[in-house]
Amino acid sequence: MRFDLVISNGTIATASDVFSADIGIKDGIIVQIGGEMGEAAQTIDAAGKYVLPGGIDSHVHIAQPSGEGIVMADDFESGTRSALFGGNTTVLPFCLQKKGRPLREALTAYHALAKGNCYTDVSFHLIVSDPSEAVLGQELPALVEDGYTSFKVFMTYEDLRLSDAQILETMDVARRTGALVMVHCENEDAIRYLIGRHEADGTVAPKAHATTRPIAVEREATHRAVSLAEVADVPLVIVHVSNREAMEEIERARRRGRKVIGETCPQYLMLTADDLDGMDWEGAKFVCSPPPRDTASQAACWDGLERGVFELFSSDHCPFRYDDPAGKLNPKGSRSFRHIPNGIPGVELRLPILFSEGVMKGRIDLPRFVALTATNQARTYGLYPRKGTIAVGADADIAIWDSTLTRTVRHADMHDGADYTPYEGRELTGWPTTVVLGGKIMVHEGELLGSKGDGTYRSRGRSQYATPTQEQSFET
Ligand code: DUC
Ligand code: ZN
Ligand code: ZN
């Protein structure tokens, strides 16, 4: 048999092109695009459908330790299953260093959780919470060599935040090793100050999460992060950008010649701070950081997606169950916003939201959709060209989309471990109907055909943007 699988009659989109051709797959790899296909063990007829690279979601949290008594709603099985049904074939979760402990220890535990349980391929970022001399001097450089080529640092959360000096030291490791630093930009001291004022006048409902983390808190930290990266001379990723003022910091830094990669997420297009104001503590369902803003910020984020301020559109999937003592309504969280775990589910709806609201509504074209959700993600995090595109020699990670399908979002139809979706009741047009991972049909017409364990851990190369001072462009 010449091919294991042929996908015929579809319209293929890459980050640079839209064209009609058949795809021939052998041993998990795309081996032919276009021309006579000949015999195949399996064929999918994709007539009338779009054939896109499988989504790569470079920002998800799965089974991440989340504080006393709090349990994340997804393990690797449910999180990657949900990702798969949403048209993704690779996700990049975060491995969190425990303070005072080596990163390797966290990695060993995290790999054990993932092994044999994944429906998509996975690769880990590191969260550096304790940049000790040993971590900076030995551990991180060795881990970069081993394919852990990106790390996230936090400017917020008492137990995670790094000082400016620590951020600079971590950036310096990235500069020397070619790793890429991702920064969560919110000013913790300013948040503490505002929390104090809110508590003093008894304002403790979920909405206070938004008013204690206003745009100025994110803008200031974004400015500081890009400035620190300029001092250290490293490129950086500003993750989960929520508003125009933070975007302007990114654009200003780029005008100074800096390499700054911007990421935004579905919640900043679809939700506002008013969603945190629901009856009966329902606002807790929308608590995430940075918080959703207002409709002007939503428009700004769309503008950023259209103009290229953002190269990455990721979910920041960080699921906690709502009606659960280990989730949003934990005993303390049901009394004060301060104790509501931060994060919302989104890995399954990231792509349908951008397809429906972006492509179908004419805000972005299909190549830009592919760039934002797969190609740029692969380029940024050292997976390209093995992943993130449809090309001969690439992994056969493919999602087939039906742009005529309109569905109302119901959590009952989701495949994650949460008990709600923030997008309940939204009507979306354009859904993935078939997902192929490494040449294997994992989902077809809503049916799960793959098994947990079909997804494997993928070590990464260095980001193609992680070279100091040298100009790079996202053009394909
Ligand atoms: N940052 C994230 O990236 N995800 C969830 C919570 C947070 O603060
Ligand atoms: Zn974050
Ligand atoms: Zn996140």
Short mmCIF file of C-alpha atoms and ligand atoms in Angstrom, two decimals:
data_model
loop_
_atom_site.label_atom_id
_atom_site.label_comp_id
_atom_site.label_asym_id
_atom_site.label_seq_id
_atom_site.Cartn_x
_atom_site.Cartn_y
_atom_site.Cartn_z
CA MET A 1 0.00 0.00 0.00
CA ARG A 2 1.44 3.33 -1.04
CA PHE A 3 -0.24 5.41 1.70
CA ASP A 4 -1.69 4.70 5.13
CA LEU A 5 -4.15 7.55 4.73
CA VAL A 6 -5.21 9.92 1.99
CA ILE A 7 -7.25 13.06 2.66
CA SER A 8 -8.87 13.87 -0.65
CA ASN A 9 -10.82 16.72 -2.24
CA GLY A 10 -10.29 19.22 0.60
CA THR A 11 -9.22 22.85 0.55
CA ILE A 12 -5.88 23.09 2.34
CA ALA A 13 -4.86 26.24 4.20
CA THR A 14 -1.41 27.07 5.50
CA ALA A 15 -0.15 30.32 7.00
CA SER A 16 0.58 31.58 3.50
CA ASP A 17 -1.73 29.82 1.07
CA VAL A 18 -5.15 28.33 0.40
CA PHE A 19 -5.34 25.65 -2.31
CA SER A 20 -7.06 22.43 -3.32
CA ALA A 21 -5.04 19.23 -3.19
CA ASP A 22 -5.06 15.71 -1.81
CA ILE A 23 -2.70 14.74 1.00
CA GLY A 24 -0.91 11.40 1.18
CA ILE A 25 0.29 10.15 4.56
CA LYS A 26 2.69 7.31 5.38
CA ASP A 27 4.17 6.32 8.76
CA GLY A 28 2.71 9.38 10.46
CA ILE A 29 4.28 11.85 8.03
CA ILE A 30 2.87 13.87 5.13
CA VAL A 31 4.67 12.40 2.12
CA GLN A 32 2.75 13.85 -0.81
CA ILE A 33 0.59 16.90 -1.49
CA GLY A 34 -1.26 17.00 -4.80
CA GLY A 35 -0.87 14.80 -7.87
CA GLU A 36 -2.02 11.21 -8.38
CA MET A 37 -2.45 9.48 -5.04
CA GLY A 38 -2.96 5.82 -5.89
CA GLU A 39 -3.73 3.23 -3.27
CA ALA A 40 -4.34 4.00 0.40
CA ALA A 41 -5.37 1.87 3.37
CA GLN A 42 -7.82 4.58 4.44
CA THR A 43 -9.29 7.60 2.68
CA ILE A 44 -11.15 10.59 4.10
CA ASP A 45 -13.24 12.59 1.64
CA ALA A 46 -12.86 16.22 2.68
CA ALA A 47 -14.92 17.68 -0.15
CA GLY A 48 -16.39 21.04 0.84
CA LYS A 49 -14.20 21.18 3.94
CA TYR A 50 -11.05 22.98 5.01
CA VAL A 51 -7.96 20.93 5.77
CA LEU A 52 -5.80 22.78 8.29
CA PRO A 53 -2.72 22.01 10.37
CA GLY A 54 -3.77 20.61 13.74
CA GLY A 55 -3.98 23.38 16.30
CA ILE A 56 -1.07 23.94 18.63
CA ASP A 57 -2.12 25.48 21.92
CA SER A 58 1.06 26.73 23.54
CA HIS A 59 -0.62 27.96 26.69
CA VAL A 60 -2.55 25.42 28.75
CA HIS A 61 -2.48 24.37 32.38
CA ILE A 62 -3.11 20.74 33.16
CA ALA A 63 -2.88 19.07 36.58
CA GLN A 64 -0.91 22.03 37.88
CA PRO A 65 -0.59 22.23 41.67
CA SER A 66 -2.88 25.10 42.63
CA GLY A 67 -2.78 25.83 46.32
CA GLU A 68 -4.17 24.34 49.50
CA GLY A 69 -7.28 22.25 48.84
CA ILE A 70 -7.62 23.33 45.20
CA VAL A 71 -7.52 20.80 42.38
CA MET A 72 -7.32 21.63 38.71
CA ALA A 73 -10.26 20.17 36.79
CA ASP A 74 -8.17 18.50 34.09
CA ASP A 75 -5.59 15.79 34.17
CA PHE A 76 -3.70 14.88 31.02
CA GLU A 77 -6.40 12.51 29.87
CA SER A 78 -9.33 14.95 30.06
CA GLY A 79 -7.29 18.03 29.13
CA THR A 80 -5.82 16.55 25.96
CA ARG A 81 -9.12 14.87 25.03
CA SER A 82 -10.81 18.25 25.24
CA ALA A 83 -7.98 19.81 23.21
CA LEU A 84 -8.32 17.10 20.55
CA PHE A 85 -12.06 17.61 20.09
CA GLY A 86 -11.30 21.31 19.68
CA GLY A 87 -9.09 20.63 16.66
CA ASN A 88 -5.72 20.56 18.42
CA THR A 89 -2.97 18.02 17.98
CA THR A 90 -0.32 19.50 20.30
CA VAL A 91 -0.56 21.32 23.61
CA LEU A 92 2.14 22.90 25.75
CA PRO A 93 1.32 22.81 29.48
CA PHE A 94 3.43 24.30 32.24
CA CYS A 95 5.59 22.33 34.64
CA LEU A 96 5.72 24.29 37.89
CA GLN A 97 8.86 24.33 40.00
CA LYS A 98 8.14 23.93 43.69
CA LYS A 99 9.94 26.56 45.75
CA GLY A 100 13.22 25.25 47.14
CA ARG A 101 13.07 22.15 44.94
CA PRO A 102 14.82 21.31 41.68
CA LEU A 103 12.95 21.69 38.41
CA ARG A 104 13.90 18.13 37.52
CA GLU A 105 11.83 16.87 40.43
CA ALA A 106 8.74 18.65 39.09
CA LEU A 107 9.49 17.38 35.60
CA THR A 108 9.76 13.77 36.73
CA ALA A 109 6.38 14.00 38.42
CA TYR A 110 4.80 15.83 35.49
CA HIS A 111 6.08 13.35 32.93
CA ALA A 112 4.68 10.52 35.05
CA LEU A 113 1.26 12.18 34.97
CA ALA A 114 1.37 12.62 31.20
CA LYS A 115 2.84 9.29 30.15
CA GLY A 116 0.31 7.03 28.49
CA ASN A 117 -2.54 9.44 29.14
CA CYS A 118 -2.45 11.92 26.26
CA TYR A 119 -4.74 12.21 23.24
CA THR A 120 -2.57 14.94 21.70
CA ASP A 121 1.16 15.41 21.59
CA VAL A 122 2.48 17.44 24.49
CA SER A 123 5.60 19.39 25.36
CA PHE A 124 6.31 21.27 28.58
CA HIS A 125 7.24 24.84 29.38
CA LEU A 126 8.90 25.39 32.75
CA ILE A 127 7.63 27.82 35.39
CA VAL A 128 10.60 29.18 37.30
CA SER A 129 9.44 30.06 40.80
CA ASP A 130 12.77 29.84 42.59
CA PRO A 131 15.75 30.93 40.50
CA SER A 132 18.43 29.83 42.94
CA GLU A 133 22.09 29.78 42.03
CA ALA A 134 21.90 26.08 41.26
CA VAL A 135 18.80 26.50 39.09
CA LEU A 136 20.29 29.39 37.13
CA GLY A 137 23.81 28.05 36.97
CA GLN A 138 23.32 24.38 36.25
CA GLU A 139 19.76 23.18 36.06
CA LEU A 140 18.19 25.53 33.56
CA PRO A 141 21.07 25.42 31.06
CA ALA A 142 21.01 21.61 31.16
CA LEU A 143 17.24 21.55 30.75
CA VAL A 144 17.42 23.81 27.70
CA GLU A 145 19.89 21.35 26.19
CA ASP A 146 17.38 18.60 26.96
CA GLY A 147 14.66 20.34 24.94
CA TYR A 148 12.86 22.42 27.60
CA THR A 149 13.45 25.59 25.67
CA SER A 150 10.92 28.01 27.16
CA PHE A 151 10.21 29.23 30.68
CA LYS A 152 7.51 31.35 32.20
CA VAL A 153 8.09 33.86 34.97
CA PHE A 154 5.43 35.67 37.00
CA MET A 155 5.31 39.29 38.13
CA THR A 156 2.23 38.55 40.25
CA TYR A 157 1.13 36.05 42.94
CA GLU A 158 2.92 36.25 46.26
CA ASP A 159 4.21 32.68 46.00
CA LEU A 160 5.29 32.85 42.36
CA ARG A 161 6.39 36.38 41.60
CA LEU A 162 10.02 37.06 40.88
CA SER A 163 11.78 40.31 41.69
CA ASP A 164 13.11 42.39 38.81
CA ALA A 165 16.60 41.15 39.71
CA GLN A 166 15.45 37.54 39.53
CA ILE A 167 13.71 38.14 36.22
CA LEU A 168 16.90 39.64 34.83
CA GLU A 169 18.92 36.67 36.04
CA THR A 170 16.46 34.26 34.46
CA MET A 171 16.50 36.25 31.23
CA ASP A 172 20.27 36.10 31.30
CA VAL A 173 20.14 32.30 31.31
CA ALA A 174 17.81 32.52 28.31
CA ARG A 175 20.24 34.85 26.56
CA ARG A 176 23.12 32.46 27.09
CA THR A 177 21.25 29.30 26.21
CA GLY A 178 18.86 30.43 23.47
CA ALA A 179 15.74 29.73 25.51
CA LEU A 180 12.64 31.90 25.35
CA VAL A 181 11.13 33.70 28.36
CA MET A 182 7.37 34.12 28.73
CA VAL A 183 6.17 36.73 31.20
CA HIS A 184 2.91 37.10 33.13
CA CYS A 185 2.67 40.86 33.44
CA GLU A 186 0.75 42.22 36.44
CA ASN A 187 2.18 44.35 39.23
CA GLU A 188 1.74 42.40 42.46
CA ASP A 189 2.37 45.33 44.81
CA ALA A 190 -0.28 47.42 43.08
CA ILE A 191 -2.74 44.52 43.28
CA ARG A 192 -2.00 44.08 47.01
CA TYR A 193 -2.64 47.76 47.57
CA LEU A 194 -6.00 47.59 45.79
CA ILE A 195 -6.98 44.38 47.57
CA GLY A 196 -6.35 46.20 50.87
CA ARG A 197 -8.63 49.06 49.84
CA HIS A 198 -11.36 46.69 48.64
CA GLU A 199 -11.26 44.63 51.81
CA ALA A 200 -11.31 47.74 53.97
CA ASP A 201 -14.72 48.65 52.60
CA GLY A 202 -16.00 45.05 52.49
CA THR A 203 -15.91 44.62 48.71
CA VAL A 204 -15.22 40.91 48.32
CA ALA A 205 -17.51 39.57 45.55
CA PRO A 206 -15.97 38.07 42.36
CA LYS A 207 -16.19 41.38 40.49
CA ALA A 208 -13.48 42.72 42.82
CA HIS A 209 -11.06 40.39 41.07
CA ALA A 210 -11.33 42.70 38.04
CA THR A 211 -11.22 45.99 39.93
CA THR A 212 -8.12 44.96 41.91
CA ARG A 213 -6.33 44.13 38.65
CA PRO A 214 -7.05 47.15 36.44
CA ILE A 215 -5.39 47.84 33.11
CA ALA A 216 -2.72 50.07 34.69
CA VAL A 217 -1.46 47.06 36.68
CA GLU A 218 -0.96 45.08 33.46
CA ARG A 219 0.35 48.04 31.46
CA GLU A 220 3.01 48.90 34.02
CA ALA A 221 4.21 45.33 34.29
CA THR A 222 4.26 44.92 30.52
CA HIS A 223 6.38 48.05 30.23
CA ARG A 224 8.72 46.74 32.91
CA ALA A 225 8.98 43.28 31.31
CA VAL A 226 9.90 44.62 27.88
CA SER A 227 12.35 47.04 29.51
CA LEU A 228 14.01 44.26 31.49
CA ALA A 229 14.24 42.18 28.31
CA GLU A 230 15.86 45.14 26.60
CA VAL A 231 18.42 45.39 29.40
CA ALA A 232 19.12 41.66 29.24
CA ASP A 233 18.96 41.69 25.43
CA VAL A 234 16.53 38.84 25.00
CA PRO A 235 13.37 38.39 23.01
CA LEU A 236 10.33 37.62 25.10
CA VAL A 237 6.72 36.51 24.94
CA ILE A 238 4.10 38.61 26.68
CA VAL A 239 1.38 36.09 27.42
CA HIS A 240 -2.37 36.65 27.80
CA VAL A 241 -2.54 40.33 26.79
CA SER A 242 -5.98 41.76 27.56
CA ASN A 243 -6.10 45.38 26.41
CA ARG A 244 -4.85 48.17 24.17
CA GLU A 245 -2.50 49.83 26.65
CA ALA A 246 -0.47 46.66 27.12
CA MET A 247 -0.50 46.20 23.33
CA GLU A 248 0.92 49.70 22.96
CA GLU A 249 3.84 48.77 25.21
CA ILE A 250 4.58 45.86 22.90
CA GLU A 251 4.38 48.05 19.81
CA ARG A 252 6.56 50.74 21.35
CA ALA A 253 9.19 48.14 22.23
CA ARG A 254 9.10 46.82 18.67
CA ARG A 255 9.64 50.33 17.35
CA ARG A 256 12.81 50.38 19.47
CA GLY A 257 13.89 47.25 17.62
CA ARG A 258 12.97 44.75 20.31
CA LYS A 259 11.65 41.30 19.59
CA VAL A 260 8.44 40.98 21.55
CA ILE A 261 5.96 38.24 20.78
CA GLY A 262 2.38 38.99 21.82
CA GLU A 263 -0.26 36.49 22.81
CA THR A 264 -3.96 36.99 23.41
CA CYS A 265 -6.72 34.55 24.32
CA PRO A 266 -10.44 33.91 23.67
CA GLN A 267 -11.56 35.39 26.99
CA TYR A 268 -10.30 38.83 25.95
CA LEU A 269 -12.42 38.70 22.80
CA MET A 270 -15.57 37.20 24.26
CA LEU A 271 -15.90 38.19 27.92
CA THR A 272 -15.95 41.42 29.90
CA ALA A 273 -15.54 42.32 33.57
CA ASP A 274 -19.34 42.48 33.77
CA ASP A 275 -19.37 38.69 33.48
CA LEU A 276 -17.72 38.61 36.93
CA ASP A 277 -20.76 40.39 38.32
CA GLY A 278 -23.24 37.50 37.98
CA MET A 279 -25.85 36.48 40.54
CA ASP A 280 -25.08 33.98 43.30
CA TRP A 281 -21.30 34.15 42.97
CA GLU A 282 -21.61 32.95 39.34
CA GLY A 283 -19.02 35.58 38.49
CA ALA A 284 -16.44 33.18 39.92
CA LYS A 285 -16.76 31.21 36.70
CA PHE A 286 -15.04 34.05 34.86
CA VAL A 287 -12.20 34.78 37.29
CA CYS A 288 -8.91 34.64 35.41
CA SER A 289 -5.82 36.81 35.28
CA PRO A 290 -5.53 39.27 33.72
CA PRO A 291 -9.29 39.72 34.00
CA PRO A 292 -11.56 40.28 31.03
CA ARG A 293 -11.96 44.06 30.47
CA ASP A 294 -14.62 45.90 28.47
CA THR A 295 -15.92 46.00 24.92
CA ALA A 296 -13.31 48.59 23.92
CA SER A 297 -10.59 46.19 25.04
CA GLN A 298 -12.25 43.38 23.11
CA ALA A 299 -12.15 45.55 19.99
CA ALA A 300 -8.51 46.39 20.70
CA CYS A 301 -7.59 42.70 20.92
CA TRP A 302 -9.33 42.03 17.60
CA ASP A 303 -7.40 44.92 16.15
CA GLY A 304 -4.20 43.38 17.53
CA LEU A 305 -4.98 40.05 15.91
CA GLU A 306 -5.68 41.71 12.59
CA ARG A 307 -2.63 44.01 12.62
CA GLY A 308 -0.09 41.48 13.86
CA VAL A 309 0.43 42.88 17.35
CA PHE A 310 -0.38 39.32 18.36
CA GLU A 311 1.37 36.40 16.75
CA LEU A 312 -0.14 33.88 19.12
CA PHE A 313 -3.73 33.06 19.95
CA SER A 314 -3.75 30.56 22.81
CA SER A 315 -6.40 29.41 25.25
CA ASP A 316 -4.73 29.85 28.66
CA HIS A 317 -6.90 26.85 29.52
CA CYS A 318 -6.72 26.73 33.31
CA PRO A 319 -9.83 24.85 34.42
CA PHE A 320 -11.36 24.65 37.88
CA ARG A 321 -14.75 23.19 38.55
CA TYR A 322 -17.30 25.76 39.69
CA ASP A 323 -19.59 23.91 42.06
CA ASP A 324 -16.88 22.07 43.90
CA PRO A 325 -15.14 22.55 47.26
CA ALA A 326 -11.84 22.01 45.45
CA GLY A 327 -12.72 24.54 42.75
CA LYS A 328 -14.16 28.01 42.40
CA LEU A 329 -16.61 27.55 45.29
CA ASN A 330 -14.04 26.33 47.78
CA PRO A 331 -14.87 27.33 51.36
CA LYS A 332 -12.77 30.49 51.28
CA GLY A 333 -13.46 31.23 47.60
CA SER A 334 -17.17 31.37 48.21
CA ARG A 335 -16.60 34.18 50.70
CA SER A 336 -13.95 36.31 49.00
CA PHE A 337 -12.67 36.88 45.48
CA ARG A 338 -9.13 36.57 46.83
CA HIS A 339 -9.53 32.84 47.20
CA ILE A 340 -11.26 32.02 43.94
CA PRO A 341 -8.73 30.05 41.88
CA ASN A 342 -7.61 32.00 38.83
CA GLY A 343 -8.33 30.46 35.48
CA ILE A 344 -11.05 29.29 33.11
CA PRO A 345 -11.45 26.38 30.69
CA GLY A 346 -11.00 27.12 26.98
CA VAL A 347 -8.80 24.62 25.16
CA GLU A 348 -11.74 23.05 23.28
CA LEU A 349 -13.26 26.34 22.14
CA ARG A 350 -10.14 28.38 21.31
CA LEU A 351 -10.19 27.39 17.64
CA PRO A 352 -13.97 27.37 17.08
CA ILE A 353 -14.19 30.85 18.66
CA LEU A 354 -11.49 32.32 16.45
CA PHE A 355 -12.84 30.52 13.38
CA SER A 356 -16.41 31.65 13.97
CA GLU A 357 -15.81 35.18 15.23
CA GLY A 358 -12.65 35.84 13.22
CA VAL A 359 -12.71 33.95 9.92
CA MET A 360 -16.45 33.62 9.39
CA LYS A 361 -17.07 37.24 10.33
CA GLY A 362 -14.33 38.44 7.97
CA ARG A 363 -12.00 39.88 10.60
CA ILE A 364 -9.08 37.61 9.68
CA ASP A 365 -8.45 35.33 6.74
CA LEU A 366 -7.77 31.63 6.87
CA PRO A 367 -3.95 31.88 6.55
CA ARG A 368 -3.90 34.29 9.50
CA PHE A 369 -6.06 31.86 11.47
CA VAL A 370 -3.56 29.09 10.76
CA ALA A 371 -0.61 31.34 11.62
CA LEU A 372 -2.08 32.44 14.95
CA THR A 373 -3.18 28.99 16.06
CA ALA A 374 -0.54 26.64 14.67
CA THR A 375 2.33 27.96 12.55
CA ASN A 376 3.48 30.84 14.75
CA GLN A 377 3.02 28.64 17.80
CA ALA A 378 5.34 26.03 16.28
CA ARG A 379 7.88 28.63 15.18
CA THR A 380 7.88 30.38 18.53
CA TYR A 381 8.37 27.25 20.58
CA GLY A 382 10.80 25.22 18.51
CA LEU A 383 8.39 22.78 16.85
CA TYR A 384 8.54 24.10 13.30
CA PRO A 385 8.57 22.71 10.57
CA ARG A 386 7.87 19.31 12.09
CA LYS A 387 4.58 20.76 13.32
CA GLY A 388 2.41 23.78 12.60
CA THR A 389 2.03 23.43 8.84
CA ILE A 390 0.93 21.13 6.07
CA ALA A 391 4.07 20.29 4.12
CA VAL A 392 5.87 17.23 2.85
CA GLY A 393 7.99 15.88 5.71
CA ALA A 394 5.82 17.37 8.48
CA ASP A 395 3.97 15.30 11.05
CA ALA A 396 0.53 14.37 9.73
CA ASP A 397 -1.28 16.44 12.37
CA ILE A 398 -4.38 17.69 10.62
CA ALA A 399 -7.83 19.05 11.47
CA ILE A 400 -10.65 18.99 8.94
CA TRP A 401 -13.14 21.83 9.39
CA ASP A 402 -16.76 22.16 8.33
CA SER A 403 -17.38 25.87 7.91
CA THR A 404 -21.12 25.34 7.41
CA LEU A 405 -21.75 23.81 10.80
CA THR A 406 -23.43 26.07 13.38
CA ARG A 407 -23.69 24.86 16.96
CA THR A 408 -24.71 26.36 20.26
CA VAL A 409 -22.01 25.88 22.88
CA ARG A 410 -23.11 23.62 25.72
CA HIS A 411 -20.83 22.34 28.41
CA ALA A 412 -22.60 19.01 28.10
CA ASP A 413 -20.92 18.68 24.70
CA MET A 414 -17.42 19.50 25.97
CA HIS A 415 -14.83 16.87 26.83
CA ASP A 416 -12.94 18.51 29.70
CA GLY A 417 -13.12 17.88 33.41
CA ALA A 418 -14.79 21.15 34.37
CA ASP A 419 -18.51 21.52 35.10
CA TYR A 420 -19.12 24.64 33.03
CA THR A 421 -17.91 26.65 30.07
CA PRO A 422 -17.68 30.43 30.19
CA TYR A 423 -19.13 30.45 26.67
CA GLU A 424 -22.38 28.55 27.40
CA GLY A 425 -25.11 29.46 24.92
CA ARG A 426 -22.87 31.16 22.35
CA GLU A 427 -23.59 30.26 18.76
CA LEU A 428 -20.47 29.41 16.75
CA THR A 429 -20.15 28.60 13.06
CA GLY A 430 -17.29 26.40 11.85
CA TRP A 431 -16.19 23.32 13.75
CA PRO A 432 -13.51 20.67 13.39
CA THR A 433 -15.12 17.38 12.41
CA THR A 434 -12.08 15.14 11.94
CA VAL A 435 -8.74 15.29 13.73
CA VAL A 436 -5.70 13.31 12.63
CA LEU A 437 -2.65 12.94 14.88
CA GLY A 438 0.53 11.52 13.40
CA GLY A 439 -1.51 9.95 10.60
CA LYS A 440 -4.03 8.32 12.93
CA ILE A 441 -7.68 9.36 12.77
CA MET A 442 -8.38 10.36 16.37
CA VAL A 443 -11.79 11.99 16.00
CA HIS A 444 -14.22 11.55 13.13
CA GLU A 445 -17.69 13.09 12.96
CA GLY A 446 -17.77 13.63 16.70
CA GLU A 447 -16.64 10.13 17.56
CA LEU A 448 -13.46 9.44 19.50
CA LEU A 449 -11.46 6.80 17.60
CA GLY A 450 -8.06 7.36 19.17
CA SER A 451 -6.84 6.13 22.53
CA LYS A 452 -5.15 7.81 25.43
CA GLY A 453 -1.47 7.25 24.91
CA ASP A 454 -1.65 7.98 21.18
CA GLY A 455 -0.30 11.43 22.02
CA THR A 456 3.32 11.47 23.11
CA TYR A 457 5.81 13.86 24.66
CA ARG A 458 7.73 15.87 22.08
CA SER A 459 11.05 17.44 22.91
CA ARG A 460 11.55 20.87 21.34
CA GLY A 461 14.31 22.74 19.61
CA ARG A 462 15.03 26.37 20.31
CA SER A 463 12.62 29.07 19.27
CA GLN A 464 13.53 30.59 15.95
CA TYR A 465 13.07 33.97 17.61
CA ALA A 466 15.32 33.39 20.60
CA THR A 467 18.48 34.97 19.32
CA PRO A 468 19.57 38.26 20.85
CA THR A 469 19.35 41.46 18.80
CA GLN A 470 19.04 39.75 15.42
CA GLU A 471 15.95 40.93 13.59
CA GLN A 472 13.38 38.26 12.86
CA SER A 473 10.05 38.38 11.14
CA PHE A 474 6.97 36.25 11.31
CA GLU A 475 6.54 36.21 7.55
CA THR A 476 6.40 32.70 6.21
N1 DUC B 1 -1.84 32.88 34.56
C1 DUC B 1 -2.01 32.05 33.60
O1 DUC B 1 -1.26 32.07 32.64
N2 DUC B 1 -3.00 31.17 33.66
C2 DUC B 1 -3.91 31.09 34.69
C3 DUC B 1 -3.64 31.94 35.82
C4 DUC B 1 -2.59 32.90 35.61
O2 DUC B 1 -2.37 33.75 36.42
ZN ZN B 2 -0.20 33.88 33.57
ZN ZN B 3 -1.80 30.54 31.83
#
